[in-house]
Amino acid sequence: MECKKEKKKDGIAKGMPLILSITLIFCILGAFVFYVAGRISREMSQAAIDSLSENLDLIRGTIEAILDKEAEFQKLIANEIEMMEHPEQFIESYHGNNTMVKLSLVPEGESEGISNLGEPFYPEKLDFSAGKTVQGLPVSKSYINHLGAWAYTMKCPVNRKNQQAATLYVEYIYESFDAALPNRFYNSMASLYIMDAESEKLVLKPKGMGERDAGHVDLGDFYRANRIMEQDVRNEITQSVKAGKNVMFYHDVQRKKSLIYMWSVNDGTIYLIGYVPVEAIQREGSAVNQNIFIVVAVMLIAFLICCALYFFTERQRIRARREREKERELHNRQLAEALQAAQVASKSKTMFLSNMSHDIRTPMNAILGFTTLLAKDADHPEKVREYTRKITASGQHLLSLINDVLDVSKIESGKVVLSIGEFTLSNMVASVDAIIRPAAKAKSQNFEVSVTGIKNERLVGDETRINQILINLLSNAVKYTQEGGTIWFRMIGLEQRSSQYEHIRVEVEDNGYGMTPEYLETIFDAFTRAENSTTNKVQGTGLGMAITKNIVELMGGTIHVTSEVEKGSLFAVELELRIPEEQVDKNFWKKHSVSRILVVDDEEDICKNVQILMEDAGVSVDTALSGEEGVRLVSGAKEEGRLYDVILLDWKMPGMNGIETAGRIREVAGEHVPILFLTAYDWEDLKEEAAQVGIDGFLAKPFFVTALKEKILEIHADTKCREENRECAKLNSLEGCRFLVAEDNEINAEILIQLLELEGAGCEIAGDGQAALERFKDAAPGEFDAILMDVQMPKMNGYEATKAIRRLEREDALTVPIIAMTANAFAEDVREALDAGMNAHIAKPVDMGLLKKTITQYMQRKE
């Protein structure tokens, strides 16, 4: 330890002479710098004063040149007037400009003349007593003209036959000097005014010159504003102005030492007066000194830094060596962790491929097996139909596996983009219910839906992706719940964080198999799924939860899960969806004569929910918790002469059920009051009974205002509307149509031919894009109703073929519908198809319903 201290002292002692030498050099350099800086400052101040004088001389020369040009031009006009027979017409027709605003002509010997302004001109109003001239032309004292601007007038004789016949007066404004003067004077720190010497009036303060606004009206104001109170100074200035001399002297202006100047123009006709702060004059010298000081300071700082580096280099070297050792240890640890992660990922992918191999081979085995049986039992229609149904189900399952893999691939690559638009919760819940309820019913499961606390049914978001979230969660609940179990689907309105967003919590709960705590930790990871003897019977990619979580987070939401083995699971999703601007027809209920509604349901929460949702609509809602109470309310309303406009009934209630209640109410209310069932049960189960008691329609629980509106509109629809709907159904038929199909796969082509024949349509197959192009060229106009175009084909792909067809010089080349029918199903593939000139895009395998709808849509649009 003592040895280290001695070494350190020896190092400092060795460095001291060098430090002292450098310090001495810096002191000498500093003294020299201060001397040079002072000398430069003095020389540059004198140079700045000389520069100011030169600038004022330049400005004076500019103004005098303008005055000379004005005098020359006035003489030229006078010469032209000499040769005119009617000079008065010239004067009256002359239009003023930015410089010469007024021309007047006074005949010799007369006291009144004419001007271009169309009014009499009296020369005695002008004062030429100062005796100032420009090129021999007398100049008047300054005055304020009819435009409110400071002006002066020059007069010029008009001779005819060597005798003065008239006098030409031209009025000029001082503002014309502004454009010829510099925009900035000492960086706008100097002030500059133009003063009429005879009247001592300040007639112009050029733009961009000076710190003070144009507020001085004469020389006295200039004195007072700048506190020039010394009488001897004023007397000297007065004498100099009368003699037409230049004046420059130092004075304090606004607590700043300034140089005040008064510069004669045109032998003292006008003066340039103003001041410039001394600091502005010395700015360049100050800048040079400042730069010198900066250089010295930088050098001093560099010297100190070098000294610091000299003393601490060894310490940093030791510290760097220790940090390198730590980095090496950290790097080794990271490599070990990366190796472990790679091994886990490899194991996960191996397991995923194993699962996928099993899951894909299972439906493929069914498809191939039933295809073999189909060929064997082709003569047995019942078996053919059964085999076909099973092949279709297996194909749909295989397609869902492929879609899951593609979906997670798009999400991980960042290619998923939300399609934001308006949607209604009622339609979304109804569509989800239509998919999940039959699946739950097939397993004898109870499926209960409830929506509470949500005030805004119409929201803005990606309805398709929200549907995907709900269907993923609910279909999993159906899969992993035993027969006879119960699934709850709840949508709950939470407290809004912002008035512009609806805060919604979605809960999907079941009493099924449940999950272990270990699996809950990885449930949202890709390529994972629960492994036990029960769940292994359920096939899947293990991607559904990963996709769901990614979509939820893409929407800015959260997803949580709690579960217990053999007791069930609860998934909770929270989303904030924007509330659109109000676009609802406020007069809807009044237009359809709905002001009073009766709700009969044994669940009090449902009755209150209907009341809350209908409050904003201005519709009164009465409630009854039993069928008997509902009948009494209807009877009382009839006695009062205030029948209900709409009645909503639950189906299953204790005591008098919905069917019996509806029959009793119909007897009291008559045939004209709409009665609707509001129930969570399948409408098909009670359709026949409901028709017998005069039920007008069915509303699925939970209650939505938009659903009620749609039902009311449906009830009020007339026969004409239904006939129009039947006509639309006829228009959607493909019977008699003929299509050109570009398809290089023979099996796909054969399938499409058969599908189109079932719709009563014909087609012609082209083996590639080139063949499709040549066939369309040779076809008669209107021979093909549309072109179905594959994309990946030999010789010429679908995009190239479409572009070539659109470029053909035929009337129908731009109008014939071209529909992409391809296995390229990503969003960028759809965009590329539309960019190539196609009208629409349909992904393989072909959904015949979608194909039929798309074809008829574009065929009708073409017509």
JSON list of C-alpha atoms in Angstrom, two decimals, residues 146-219:
[
{"chain": "A", "resi": 146, "resn": "HIS", "atom": "CA", "xyz": [-55.35, 64.16, -49.89]},
{"chain": "A", "resi": 147, "resn": "LEU", "atom": "CA", "xyz": [-54.28, 60.54, -49.24]},
{"chain": "A", "resi": 148, "resn": "GLY", "atom": "CA", "xyz": [-53.02, 61.42, -45.76]},
{"chain": "A", "resi": 149, "resn": "ALA", "atom": "CA", "xyz": [-49.38, 60.87, -46.77]},
{"chain": "A", "resi": 150, "resn": "TRP", "atom": "CA", "xyz": [-46.45, 63.27, -46.53]},
{"chain": "A", "resi": 151, "resn": "ALA", "atom": "CA", "xyz": [-45.75, 64.74, -49.98]},
{"chain": "A", "resi": 152, "resn": "TYR", "atom": "CA", "xyz": [-43.92, 67.49, -51.86]},
{"chain": "A", "resi": 153, "resn": "THR", "atom": "CA", "xyz": [-44.45, 69.13, -55.26]},
{"chain": "A", "resi": 154, "resn": "MET", "atom": "CA", "xyz": [-42.06, 70.19, -58.00]},
{"chain": "A", "resi": 155, "resn": "LYS", "atom": "CA", "xyz": [-43.08, 72.65, -60.70]},
{"chain": "A", "resi": 156, "resn": "CYS", "atom": "CA", "xyz": [-41.78, 72.82, -64.25]},
{"chain": "A", "resi": 157, "resn": "PRO", "atom": "CA", "xyz": [-42.49, 75.45, -66.95]},
{"chain": "A", "resi": 158, "resn": "VAL", "atom": "CA", "xyz": [-44.25, 74.35, -70.15]},
{"chain": "A", "resi": 159, "resn": "ASN", "atom": "CA", "xyz": [-43.00, 76.48, -73.07]},
{"chain": "A", "resi": 160, "resn": "ARG", "atom": "CA", "xyz": [-44.59, 76.92, -76.42]},
{"chain": "A", "resi": 161, "resn": "LYS", "atom": "CA", "xyz": [-42.98, 79.00, -79.19]},
{"chain": "A", "resi": 162, "resn": "ASN", "atom": "CA", "xyz": [-40.17, 80.01, -76.81]},
{"chain": "A", "resi": 163, "resn": "GLN", "atom": "CA", "xyz": [-42.65, 81.44, -74.33]},
{"chain": "A", "resi": 164, "resn": "GLN", "atom": "CA", "xyz": [-43.97, 79.97, -71.09]},
{"chain": "A", "resi": 165, "resn": "ALA", "atom": "CA", "xyz": [-47.49, 78.82, -71.79]},
{"chain": "A", "resi": 166, "resn": "ALA", "atom": "CA", "xyz": [-48.21, 76.96, -68.54]},
{"chain": "A", "resi": 167, "resn": "THR", "atom": "CA", "xyz": [-46.71, 75.41, -65.42]},
{"chain": "A", "resi": 168, "resn": "LEU", "atom": "CA", "xyz": [-46.71, 71.62, -64.72]},
{"chain": "A", "resi": 169, "resn": "TYR", "atom": "CA", "xyz": [-47.05, 70.71, -61.06]},
{"chain": "A", "resi": 170, "resn": "VAL", "atom": "CA", "xyz": [-46.29, 67.07, -60.01]},
{"chain": "A", "resi": 171, "resn": "GLU", "atom": "CA", "xyz": [-46.94, 65.83, -56.49]},
{"chain": "A", "resi": 172, "resn": "TYR", "atom": "CA", "xyz": [-44.64, 63.11, -55.09]},
{"chain": "A", "resi": 173, "resn": "ILE", "atom": "CA", "xyz": [-44.90, 61.15, -51.85]},
{"chain": "A", "resi": 174, "resn": "TYR", "atom": "CA", "xyz": [-42.03, 60.38, -49.52]},
{"chain": "A", "resi": 175, "resn": "GLU", "atom": "CA", "xyz": [-43.19, 56.78, -49.16]},
{"chain": "A", "resi": 176, "resn": "SER", "atom": "CA", "xyz": [-41.74, 56.14, -52.63]},
{"chain": "A", "resi": 177, "resn": "PHE", "atom": "CA", "xyz": [-38.26, 56.40, -51.06]},
{"chain": "A", "resi": 178, "resn": "ASP", "atom": "CA", "xyz": [-38.97, 53.39, -48.82]},
{"chain": "A", "resi": 179, "resn": "ALA", "atom": "CA", "xyz": [-38.48, 50.72, -51.50]},
{"chain": "A", "resi": 180, "resn": "ALA", "atom": "CA", "xyz": [-35.08, 52.15, -52.50]},
{"chain": "A", "resi": 181, "resn": "LEU", "atom": "CA", "xyz": [-33.70, 52.24, -48.94]},
{"chain": "A", "resi": 182, "resn": "PRO", "atom": "CA", "xyz": [-31.99, 49.27, -47.23]},
{"chain": "A", "resi": 183, "resn": "ASN", "atom": "CA", "xyz": [-34.26, 46.88, -45.30]},
{"chain": "A", "resi": 184, "resn": "ARG", "atom": "CA", "xyz": [-31.93, 46.54, -42.31]},
{"chain": "A", "resi": 185, "resn": "PHE", "atom": "CA", "xyz": [-29.69, 49.24, -40.82]},
{"chain": "A", "resi": 186, "resn": "TYR", "atom": "CA", "xyz": [-27.17, 47.91, -38.29]},
{"chain": "A", "resi": 187, "resn": "ASN", "atom": "CA", "xyz": [-29.36, 44.83, -37.84]},
{"chain": "A", "resi": 188, "resn": "SER", "atom": "CA", "xyz": [-32.39, 47.10, -37.26]},
{"chain": "A", "resi": 189, "resn": "MET", "atom": "CA", "xyz": [-30.79, 48.56, -34.11]},
{"chain": "A", "resi": 190, "resn": "ALA", "atom": "CA", "xyz": [-30.31, 51.99, -35.74]},
{"chain": "A", "resi": 191, "resn": "SER", "atom": "CA", "xyz": [-33.19, 54.40, -36.31]},
{"chain": "A", "resi": 192, "resn": "LEU", "atom": "CA", "xyz": [-33.62, 56.46, -39.48]},
{"chain": "A", "resi": 193, "resn": "TYR", "atom": "CA", "xyz": [-36.11, 59.22, -40.34]},
{"chain": "A", "resi": 194, "resn": "ILE", "atom": "CA", "xyz": [-36.44, 61.63, -43.27]},
{"chain": "A", "resi": 195, "resn": "MET", "atom": "CA", "xyz": [-37.03, 65.27, -42.25]},
{"chain": "A", "resi": 196, "resn": "ASP", "atom": "CA", "xyz": [-38.14, 68.20, -44.37]},
{"chain": "A", "resi": 197, "resn": "ALA", "atom": "CA", "xyz": [-35.46, 70.84, -43.64]},
{"chain": "A", "resi": 198, "resn": "GLU", "atom": "CA", "xyz": [-37.71, 73.90, -44.06]},
{"chain": "A", "resi": 199, "resn": "SER", "atom": "CA", "xyz": [-40.63, 72.75, -41.89]},
{"chain": "A", "resi": 200, "resn": "GLU", "atom": "CA", "xyz": [-38.53, 70.43, -39.67]},
{"chain": "A", "resi": 201, "resn": "LYS", "atom": "CA", "xyz": [-41.30, 67.81, -40.03]},
{"chain": "A", "resi": 202, "resn": "LEU", "atom": "CA", "xyz": [-40.43, 64.09, -39.91]},
{"chain": "A", "resi": 203, "resn": "VAL", "atom": "CA", "xyz": [-42.02, 62.88, -43.13]},
{"chain": "A", "resi": 204, "resn": "LEU", "atom": "CA", "xyz": [-40.89, 59.24, -43.35]},
{"chain": "A", "resi": 205, "resn": "LYS", "atom": "CA", "xyz": [-39.65, 56.45, -41.12]},
{"chain": "A", "resi": 206, "resn": "PRO", "atom": "CA", "xyz": [-38.60, 53.58, -43.46]},
{"chain": "A", "resi": 207, "resn": "LYS", "atom": "CA", "xyz": [-39.77, 50.03, -42.68]},
{"chain": "A", "resi": 208, "resn": "GLY", "atom": "CA", "xyz": [-37.36, 47.80, -40.78]},
{"chain": "A", "resi": 209, "resn": "MET", "atom": "CA", "xyz": [-35.29, 50.73, -39.53]},
{"chain": "A", "resi": 210, "resn": "GLY", "atom": "CA", "xyz": [-35.02, 51.47, -35.86]},
{"chain": "A", "resi": 211, "resn": "GLU", "atom": "CA", "xyz": [-36.41, 50.36, -32.56]},
{"chain": "A", "resi": 212, "resn": "ARG", "atom": "CA", "xyz": [-38.97, 53.18, -32.15]},
{"chain": "A", "resi": 213, "resn": "ASP", "atom": "CA", "xyz": [-42.33, 53.31, -33.92]},
{"chain": "A", "resi": 214, "resn": "ALA", "atom": "CA", "xyz": [-43.06, 56.27, -36.22]},
{"chain": "A", "resi": 215, "resn": "GLY", "atom": "CA", "xyz": [-44.38, 58.63, -33.59]},
{"chain": "A", "resi": 216, "resn": "HIS", "atom": "CA", "xyz": [-42.31, 61.81, -34.10]},
{"chain": "A", "resi": 217, "resn": "VAL", "atom": "CA", "xyz": [-43.97, 64.62, -35.97]},
{"chain": "A", "resi": 218, "resn": "ASP", "atom": "CA", "xyz": [-41.15, 67.21, -35.98]},
{"chain": "A", "resi": 219, "resn": "LEU", "atom": "CA", "xyz": [-37.58, 67.84, -34.87]}
]
